[in-house]
Short mmCIF file of C-alpha atoms in Angstrom, two decimals:
data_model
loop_
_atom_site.label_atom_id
_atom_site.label_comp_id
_atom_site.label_asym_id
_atom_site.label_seq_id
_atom_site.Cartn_x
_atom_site.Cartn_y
_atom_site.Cartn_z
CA UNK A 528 88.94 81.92 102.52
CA UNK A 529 89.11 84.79 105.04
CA UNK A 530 89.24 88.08 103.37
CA UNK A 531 91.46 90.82 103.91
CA UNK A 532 89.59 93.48 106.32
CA UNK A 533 90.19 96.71 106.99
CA UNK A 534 92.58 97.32 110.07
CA UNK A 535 94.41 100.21 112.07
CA UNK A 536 97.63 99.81 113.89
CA UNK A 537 97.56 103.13 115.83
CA UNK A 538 100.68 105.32 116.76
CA UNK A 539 100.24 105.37 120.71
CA UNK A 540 101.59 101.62 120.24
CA UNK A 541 105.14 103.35 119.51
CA UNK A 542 104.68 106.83 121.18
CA UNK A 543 105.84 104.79 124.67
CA UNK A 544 106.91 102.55 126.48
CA UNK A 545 110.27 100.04 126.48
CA UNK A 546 112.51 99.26 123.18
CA UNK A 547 110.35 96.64 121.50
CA UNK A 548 109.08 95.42 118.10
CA UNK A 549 105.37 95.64 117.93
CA UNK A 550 104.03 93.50 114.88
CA UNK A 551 100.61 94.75 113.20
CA UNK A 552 100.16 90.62 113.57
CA UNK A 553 96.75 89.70 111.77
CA UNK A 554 97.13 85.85 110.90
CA UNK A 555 94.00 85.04 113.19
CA UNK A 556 91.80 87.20 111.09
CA UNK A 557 93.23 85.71 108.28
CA UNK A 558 93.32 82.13 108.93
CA UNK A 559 96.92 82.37 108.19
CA UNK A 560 99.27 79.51 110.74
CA UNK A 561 102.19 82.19 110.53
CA UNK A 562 102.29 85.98 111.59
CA UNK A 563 101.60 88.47 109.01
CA UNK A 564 99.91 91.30 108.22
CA UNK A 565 98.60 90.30 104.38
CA UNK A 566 99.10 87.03 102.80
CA UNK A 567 102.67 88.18 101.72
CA UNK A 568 103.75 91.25 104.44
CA UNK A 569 104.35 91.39 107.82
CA UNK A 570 104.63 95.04 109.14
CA UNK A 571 105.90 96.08 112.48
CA UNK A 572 106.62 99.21 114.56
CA UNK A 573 110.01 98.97 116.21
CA UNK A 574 110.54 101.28 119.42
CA UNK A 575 114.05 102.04 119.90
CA UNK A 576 114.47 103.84 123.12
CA UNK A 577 117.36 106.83 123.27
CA UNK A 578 120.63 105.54 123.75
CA UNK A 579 119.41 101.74 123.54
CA UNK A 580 119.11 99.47 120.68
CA UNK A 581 117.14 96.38 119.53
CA UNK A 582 117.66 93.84 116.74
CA UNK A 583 115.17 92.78 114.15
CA UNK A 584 115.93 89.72 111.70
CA UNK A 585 113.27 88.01 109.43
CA UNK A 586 113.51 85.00 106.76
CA UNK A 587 112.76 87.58 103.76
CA UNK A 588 114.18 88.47 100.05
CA UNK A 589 113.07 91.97 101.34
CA UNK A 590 113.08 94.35 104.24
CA UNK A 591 112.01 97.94 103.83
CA UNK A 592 112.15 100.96 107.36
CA UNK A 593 111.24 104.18 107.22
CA UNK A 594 112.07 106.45 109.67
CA UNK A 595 108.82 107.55 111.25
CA UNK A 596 111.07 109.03 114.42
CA UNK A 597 114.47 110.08 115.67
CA UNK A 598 118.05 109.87 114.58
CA UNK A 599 120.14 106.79 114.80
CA UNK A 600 122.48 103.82 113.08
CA UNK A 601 121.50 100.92 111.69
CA UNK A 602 124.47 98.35 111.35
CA UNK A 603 124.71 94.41 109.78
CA UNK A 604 126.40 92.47 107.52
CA UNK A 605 125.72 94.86 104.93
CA UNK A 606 127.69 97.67 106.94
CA UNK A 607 126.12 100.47 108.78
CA UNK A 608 123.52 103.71 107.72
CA UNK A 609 122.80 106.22 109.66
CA UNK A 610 119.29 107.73 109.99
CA UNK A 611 116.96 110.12 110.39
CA UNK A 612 113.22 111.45 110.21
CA UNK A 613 111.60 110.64 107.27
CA UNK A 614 114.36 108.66 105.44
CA UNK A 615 114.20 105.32 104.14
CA UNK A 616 116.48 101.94 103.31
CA UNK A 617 115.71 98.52 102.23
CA UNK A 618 117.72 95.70 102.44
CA UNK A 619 118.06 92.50 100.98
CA UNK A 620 118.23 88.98 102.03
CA UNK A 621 120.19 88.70 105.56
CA UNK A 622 121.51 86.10 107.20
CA UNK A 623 122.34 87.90 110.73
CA UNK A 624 120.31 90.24 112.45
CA UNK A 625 120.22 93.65 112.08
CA UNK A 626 120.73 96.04 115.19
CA UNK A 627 119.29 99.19 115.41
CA UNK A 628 120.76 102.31 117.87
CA UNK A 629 118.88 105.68 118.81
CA UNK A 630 120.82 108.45 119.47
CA UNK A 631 118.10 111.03 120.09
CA UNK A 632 114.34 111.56 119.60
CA UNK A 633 111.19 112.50 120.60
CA UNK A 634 108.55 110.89 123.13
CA UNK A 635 111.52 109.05 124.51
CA UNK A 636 112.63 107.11 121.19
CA UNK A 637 112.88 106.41 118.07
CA UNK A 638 109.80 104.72 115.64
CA UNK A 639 110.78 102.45 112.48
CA UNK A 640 108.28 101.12 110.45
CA UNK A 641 109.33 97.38 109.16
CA UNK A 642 107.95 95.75 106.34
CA UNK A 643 109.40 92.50 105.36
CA UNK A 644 108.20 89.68 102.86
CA UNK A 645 108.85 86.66 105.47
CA UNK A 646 105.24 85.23 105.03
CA UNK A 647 105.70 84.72 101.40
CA UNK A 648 108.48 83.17 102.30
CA UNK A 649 106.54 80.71 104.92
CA UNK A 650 103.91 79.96 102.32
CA UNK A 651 105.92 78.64 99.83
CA UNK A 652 108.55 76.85 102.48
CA UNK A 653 111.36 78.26 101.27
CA UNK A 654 114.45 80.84 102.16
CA UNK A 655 115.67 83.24 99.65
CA UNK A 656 119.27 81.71 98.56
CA UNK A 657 120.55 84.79 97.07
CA UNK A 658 120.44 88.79 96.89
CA UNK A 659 118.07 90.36 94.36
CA UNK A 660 119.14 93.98 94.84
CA UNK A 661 122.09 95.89 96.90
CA UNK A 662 121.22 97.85 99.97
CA UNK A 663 119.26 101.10 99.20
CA UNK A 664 119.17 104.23 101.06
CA UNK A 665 116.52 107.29 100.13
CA UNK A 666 117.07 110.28 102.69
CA UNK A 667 114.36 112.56 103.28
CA UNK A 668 116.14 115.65 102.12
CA UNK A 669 116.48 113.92 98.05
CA UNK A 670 112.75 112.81 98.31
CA UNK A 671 110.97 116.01 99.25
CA UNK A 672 113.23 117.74 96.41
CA UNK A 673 111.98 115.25 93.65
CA UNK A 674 108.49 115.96 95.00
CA UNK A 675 109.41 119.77 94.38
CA UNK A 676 110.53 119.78 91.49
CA UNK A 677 107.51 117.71 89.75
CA UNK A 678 105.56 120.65 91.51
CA UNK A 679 106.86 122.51 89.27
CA UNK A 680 106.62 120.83 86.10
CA UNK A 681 103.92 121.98 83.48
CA UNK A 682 101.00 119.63 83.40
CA UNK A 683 97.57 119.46 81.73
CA UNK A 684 94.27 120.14 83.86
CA UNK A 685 94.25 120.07 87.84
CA UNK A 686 96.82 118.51 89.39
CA UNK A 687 95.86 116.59 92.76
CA UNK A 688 98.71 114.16 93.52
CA UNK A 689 102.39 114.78 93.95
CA UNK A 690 104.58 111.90 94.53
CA UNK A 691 108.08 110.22 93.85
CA UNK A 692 107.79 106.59 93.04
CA UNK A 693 110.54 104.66 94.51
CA UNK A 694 113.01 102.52 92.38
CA UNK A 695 115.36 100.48 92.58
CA UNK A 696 118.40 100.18 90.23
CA UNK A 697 117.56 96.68 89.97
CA UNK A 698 114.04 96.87 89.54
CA UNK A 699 114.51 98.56 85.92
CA UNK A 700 111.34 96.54 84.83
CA UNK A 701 109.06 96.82 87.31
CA UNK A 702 110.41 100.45 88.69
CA UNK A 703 109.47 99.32 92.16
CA UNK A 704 111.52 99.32 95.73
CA UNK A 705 112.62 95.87 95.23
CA UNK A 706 111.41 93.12 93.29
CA UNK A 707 108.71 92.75 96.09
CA UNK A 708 107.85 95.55 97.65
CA UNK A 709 106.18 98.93 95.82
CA UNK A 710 106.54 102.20 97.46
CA UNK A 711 105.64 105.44 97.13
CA UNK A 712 105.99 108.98 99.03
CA UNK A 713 102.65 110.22 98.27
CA UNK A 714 101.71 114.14 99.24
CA UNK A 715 97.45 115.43 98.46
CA UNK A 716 97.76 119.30 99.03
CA UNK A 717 95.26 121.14 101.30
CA UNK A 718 91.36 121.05 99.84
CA UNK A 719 91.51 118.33 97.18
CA UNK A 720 90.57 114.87 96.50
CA UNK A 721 92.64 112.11 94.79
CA UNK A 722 89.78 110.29 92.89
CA UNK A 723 88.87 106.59 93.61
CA UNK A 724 91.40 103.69 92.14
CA UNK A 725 92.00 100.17 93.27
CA UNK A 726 94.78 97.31 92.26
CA UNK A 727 95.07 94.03 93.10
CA UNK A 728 98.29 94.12 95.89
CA UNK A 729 97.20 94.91 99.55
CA UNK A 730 98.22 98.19 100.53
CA UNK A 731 99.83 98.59 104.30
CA UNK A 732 99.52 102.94 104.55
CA UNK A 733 101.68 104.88 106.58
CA UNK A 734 100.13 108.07 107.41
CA UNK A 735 103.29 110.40 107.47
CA UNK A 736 101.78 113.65 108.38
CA UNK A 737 97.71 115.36 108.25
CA UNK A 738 95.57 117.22 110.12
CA UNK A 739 92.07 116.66 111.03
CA UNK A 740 90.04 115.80 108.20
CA UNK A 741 92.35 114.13 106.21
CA UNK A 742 90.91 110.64 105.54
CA UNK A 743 90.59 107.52 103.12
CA UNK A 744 87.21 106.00 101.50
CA UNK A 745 87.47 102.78 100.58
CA UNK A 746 84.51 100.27 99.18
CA UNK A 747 83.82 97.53 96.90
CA UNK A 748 81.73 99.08 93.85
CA UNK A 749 81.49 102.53 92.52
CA UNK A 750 78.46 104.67 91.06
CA UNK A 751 77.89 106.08 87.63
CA UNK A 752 79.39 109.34 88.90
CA UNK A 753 82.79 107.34 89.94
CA UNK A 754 81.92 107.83 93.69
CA UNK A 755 82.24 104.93 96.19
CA UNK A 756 79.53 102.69 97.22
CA UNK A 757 78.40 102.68 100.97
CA UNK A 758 82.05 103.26 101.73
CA UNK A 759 84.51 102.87 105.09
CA UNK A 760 85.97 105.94 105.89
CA UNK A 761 88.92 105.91 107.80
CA UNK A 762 90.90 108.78 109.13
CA UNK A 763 94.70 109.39 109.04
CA UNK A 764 96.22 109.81 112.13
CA UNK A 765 100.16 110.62 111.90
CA UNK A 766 101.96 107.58 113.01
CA UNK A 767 99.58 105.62 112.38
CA UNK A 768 99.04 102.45 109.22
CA UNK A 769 95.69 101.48 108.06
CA UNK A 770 95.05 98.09 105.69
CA UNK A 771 93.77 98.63 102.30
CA UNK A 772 92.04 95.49 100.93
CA UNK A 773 92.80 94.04 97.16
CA UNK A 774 90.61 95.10 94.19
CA UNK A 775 88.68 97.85 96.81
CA UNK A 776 88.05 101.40 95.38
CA UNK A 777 89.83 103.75 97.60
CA UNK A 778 90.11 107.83 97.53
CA UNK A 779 91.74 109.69 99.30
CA UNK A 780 90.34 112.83 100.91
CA UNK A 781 91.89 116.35 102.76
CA UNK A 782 89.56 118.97 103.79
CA UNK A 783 91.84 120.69 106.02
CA UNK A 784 94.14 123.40 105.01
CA UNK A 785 97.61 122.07 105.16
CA UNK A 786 99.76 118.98 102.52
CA UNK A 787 98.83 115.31 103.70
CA UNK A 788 101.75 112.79 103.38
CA UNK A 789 101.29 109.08 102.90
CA UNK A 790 103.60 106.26 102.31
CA UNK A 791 101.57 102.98 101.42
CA UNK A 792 103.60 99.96 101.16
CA UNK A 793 102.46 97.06 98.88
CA UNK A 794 103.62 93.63 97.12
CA UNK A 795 103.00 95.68 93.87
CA UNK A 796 106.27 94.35 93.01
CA UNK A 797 105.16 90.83 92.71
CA UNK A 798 102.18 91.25 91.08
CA UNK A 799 103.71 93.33 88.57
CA UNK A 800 106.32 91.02 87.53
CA UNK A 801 103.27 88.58 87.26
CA UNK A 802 101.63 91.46 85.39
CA UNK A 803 98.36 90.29 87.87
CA UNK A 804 98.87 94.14 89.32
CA UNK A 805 95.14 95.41 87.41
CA UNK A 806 95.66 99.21 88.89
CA UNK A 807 92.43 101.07 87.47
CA UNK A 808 91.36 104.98 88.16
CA UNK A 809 87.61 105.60 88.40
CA UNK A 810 87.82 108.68 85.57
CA UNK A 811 89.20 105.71 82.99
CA UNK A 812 86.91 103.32 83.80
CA UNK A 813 83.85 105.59 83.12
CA UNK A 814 85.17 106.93 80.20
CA UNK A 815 85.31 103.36 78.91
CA UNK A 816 81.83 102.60 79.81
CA UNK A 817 80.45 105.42 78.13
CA UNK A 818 82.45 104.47 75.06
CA UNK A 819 80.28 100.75 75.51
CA UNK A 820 83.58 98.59 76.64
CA UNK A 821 84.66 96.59 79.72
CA UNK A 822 88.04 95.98 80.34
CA UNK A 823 88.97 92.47 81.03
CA UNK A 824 90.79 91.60 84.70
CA UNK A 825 92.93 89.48 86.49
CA UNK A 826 90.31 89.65 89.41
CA UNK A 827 87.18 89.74 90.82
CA UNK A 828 85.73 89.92 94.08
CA UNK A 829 83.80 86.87 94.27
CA UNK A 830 84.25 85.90 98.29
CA UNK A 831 80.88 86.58 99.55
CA UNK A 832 82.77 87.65 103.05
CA UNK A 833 82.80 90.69 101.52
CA UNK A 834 79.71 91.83 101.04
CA UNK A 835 78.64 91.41 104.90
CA UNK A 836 80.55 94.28 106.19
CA UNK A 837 79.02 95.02 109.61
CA UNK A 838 78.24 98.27 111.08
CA UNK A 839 80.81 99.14 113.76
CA UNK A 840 82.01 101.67 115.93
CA UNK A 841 85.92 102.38 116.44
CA UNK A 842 88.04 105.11 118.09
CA UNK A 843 88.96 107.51 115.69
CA UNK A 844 90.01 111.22 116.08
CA UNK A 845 87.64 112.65 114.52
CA UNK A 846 83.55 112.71 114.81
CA UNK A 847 82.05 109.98 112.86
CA UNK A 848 79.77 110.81 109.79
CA UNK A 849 76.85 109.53 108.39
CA UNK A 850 76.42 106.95 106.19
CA UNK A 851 79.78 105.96 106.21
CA UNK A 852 81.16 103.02 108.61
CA UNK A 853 84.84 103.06 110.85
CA UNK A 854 87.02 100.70 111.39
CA UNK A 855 87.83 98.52 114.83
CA UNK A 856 91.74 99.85 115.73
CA UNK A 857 94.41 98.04 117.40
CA UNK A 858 93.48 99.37 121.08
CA UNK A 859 95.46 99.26 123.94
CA UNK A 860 93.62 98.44 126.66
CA UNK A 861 94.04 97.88 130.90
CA UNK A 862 92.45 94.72 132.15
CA UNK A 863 92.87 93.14 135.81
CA UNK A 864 96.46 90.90 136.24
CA UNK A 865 94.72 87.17 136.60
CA UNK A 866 97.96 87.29 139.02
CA UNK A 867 96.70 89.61 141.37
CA UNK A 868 94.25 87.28 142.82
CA UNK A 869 91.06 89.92 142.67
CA UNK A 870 93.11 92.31 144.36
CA UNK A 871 91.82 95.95 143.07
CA UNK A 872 94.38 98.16 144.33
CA UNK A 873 96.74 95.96 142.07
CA UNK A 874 98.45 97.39 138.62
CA UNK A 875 96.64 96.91 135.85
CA UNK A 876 98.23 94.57 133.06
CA UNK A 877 97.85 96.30 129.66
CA UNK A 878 97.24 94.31 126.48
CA UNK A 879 96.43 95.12 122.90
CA UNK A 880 93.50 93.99 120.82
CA UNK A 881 92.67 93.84 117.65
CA UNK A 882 89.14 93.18 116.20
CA UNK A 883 88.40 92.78 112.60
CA UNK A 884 86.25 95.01 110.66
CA UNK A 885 83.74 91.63 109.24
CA UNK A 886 81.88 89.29 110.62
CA UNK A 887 82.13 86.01 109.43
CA UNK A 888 79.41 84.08 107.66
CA UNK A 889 77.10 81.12 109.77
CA UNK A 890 78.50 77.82 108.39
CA UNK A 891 76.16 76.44 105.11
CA UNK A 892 74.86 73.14 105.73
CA UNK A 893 75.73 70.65 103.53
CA UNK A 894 72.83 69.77 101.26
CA UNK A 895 72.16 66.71 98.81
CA UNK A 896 72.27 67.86 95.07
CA UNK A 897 69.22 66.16 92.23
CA UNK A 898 70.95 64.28 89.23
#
């Protein structure tokens, strides 16, 4: 089984160009027949150009956009919501499509970033035959004050995360977005470190807003001091999402002077209903061990794919350091029309690529086994 590797679907893909969706499509690296961009997610950029519109529609219990850009209206059978930068609404099951307007923005046009649960829906062959939740709408405005005012709250030792999980009405149990998806508007002030963790649900990160040197580590194992193993570093760019694997340690890392924002989306939802979720911190962990116990899980990384990482070299803001390995992006890149006949004064034809962070494994010969 192909494992999940570690991606980048970079903001340039939405900072230009016409009104289009651009999916963060993986399946190929995945050995998945239908697009996604994990086993149970597909997430997509959608580039709504001022004064035009575009409409999305998926076969999903669940559809989450944030607002990465812009101002605009969202309208379908649901009725219509307006929008702006850095507010979010889910919706539940739709039949129709739903169109989505720009009235003004930046670079041209608006940015949405989609996340839907249709490839759940294709693995198990089925279409959702009924809402789960109403239509939800978080503005920007009510979750930077929630954010404030836990900044405020008196807490024991060091604080280094401040976040607002966020619910759904109808997700009482689980407290998640919807009975899928798990979101959270997560902020890591200037000069600290958010400690390594890891669960079970791929994470698809949104990098809201950092400056240079703002950056995730992510690896399989961790030391006796709770730091990652020979990890992958990769760097926030606003805009942009990076893929978090299942069950990998991940910290998260800003050495520059001003708040980092991130907004990871995940099927936490799922798996916590399933109570399969397994979210550990490092600092628990180690505690444990010292006390002489090991926790029992609900998994363990066990596909040999992913210990044969490969050294490789990506485009990334920032200068790479040592001992630690990048990623491969989504790049967009200019190759020659096969249309233009050889011609070199012809237009280039651009085209994205995307290149997975593993390499895969020779096949094993089949071999005869002694009674």
């Amino acid at each position: 089984m192909a494992p999940i590797p570690v991606l980048v679907h970079p903001p340039s893909l939405h900072e230009e160009g016409e009104t289009r969706i651009i999916p963060f499509d993986i399946n190929d690296c995945l050995d998945i027949e239908t697009a996604c961009t994990s086993p149970n997610l597909m997430a997509s950029f959608v580039r709504v150009r001022v004064g035009e519109s575009i409409e999305t529609k998926a076969n999903a219990t669940s559809q989450a956009f944030y607002v990465i850009r812009g101002t605009g209206f969202t309208s379908s059978e649901h009725g219509t919501v307006s929008w702006g930068d850095g507010d979010l609404f889910v919706v539940p099951v739709t039949e129709g499509a739903l169109k989505h307007t720009c009235k003004e923005a930046e670079k041209g046009g608006a940015a949405l970033y989609w996340i839907h649960d249709e490839p759940l829906m294709d693995y198990l062959g089925v279409k959702p035959s009924g809402k789960k939740f109403e239509p939800t709408f978080f503005s920007r405005e009510k979750m930077l004050a929630e954010v404030q005012e836990i900044s405020h709250q008196q807490t024991e030792g060091e604080r280094n995360r401040l976040g607002v999980l966020l619910g759904n009405k109808a997700c009482e149990q689980t407290k998640t977005l919807t009975h899928v998806l798990w979101s959270l508007l997560n902020s890591i002030p200037a000069k600290t470190v958010q400690r390594p963790h890891r669960h079970n649900s791929v994470a698809l990160d949104l990098a809201v807003a950092a400056s240079p040197n703002v950056y995730t580590l992510m690896g399989k194992e961790i030391d006796a001091n709770g730091d990652i193993i020979d990890p992958i570093r990769c760097d926030w760019t606003p805009g942009g999402v990076f893929i978090t694997p299942p069950g990998w340690w991940h910290s998260h890392h800003n050495e520059s002077d001003e708040v980092a924002w991130v907004l990871p989306m995940q099927d936490a939802g799922l798996y916590t209903h399933q109570r399969t979720l397994d979210i550990r911190f490092v600092d628990d962990e180690l505690e444990l061990h010292k006390a002489g116990k090991i926790r029992g899980s609900a998994f363990a990384v066990t596909n040999k794919q992913y210990l044969h990482m490969v050294e490789c070299g990506a485009t990334v803001p920032h200068a790479r350091v040592a001992g630690m390995k990048r990623v491969w992006s989504m790049q967009e890149v200019e190759e020659e029309d096969p249309s233009s006949s050889g011609d070199a004064a012809a237009p280039k034809k651009k085209t994205v690529k995307k290149v997975a962070s593993y390499s895969r494994l020779p096949a094993m010969k089949a071999s005869s086994v002694e009674p």
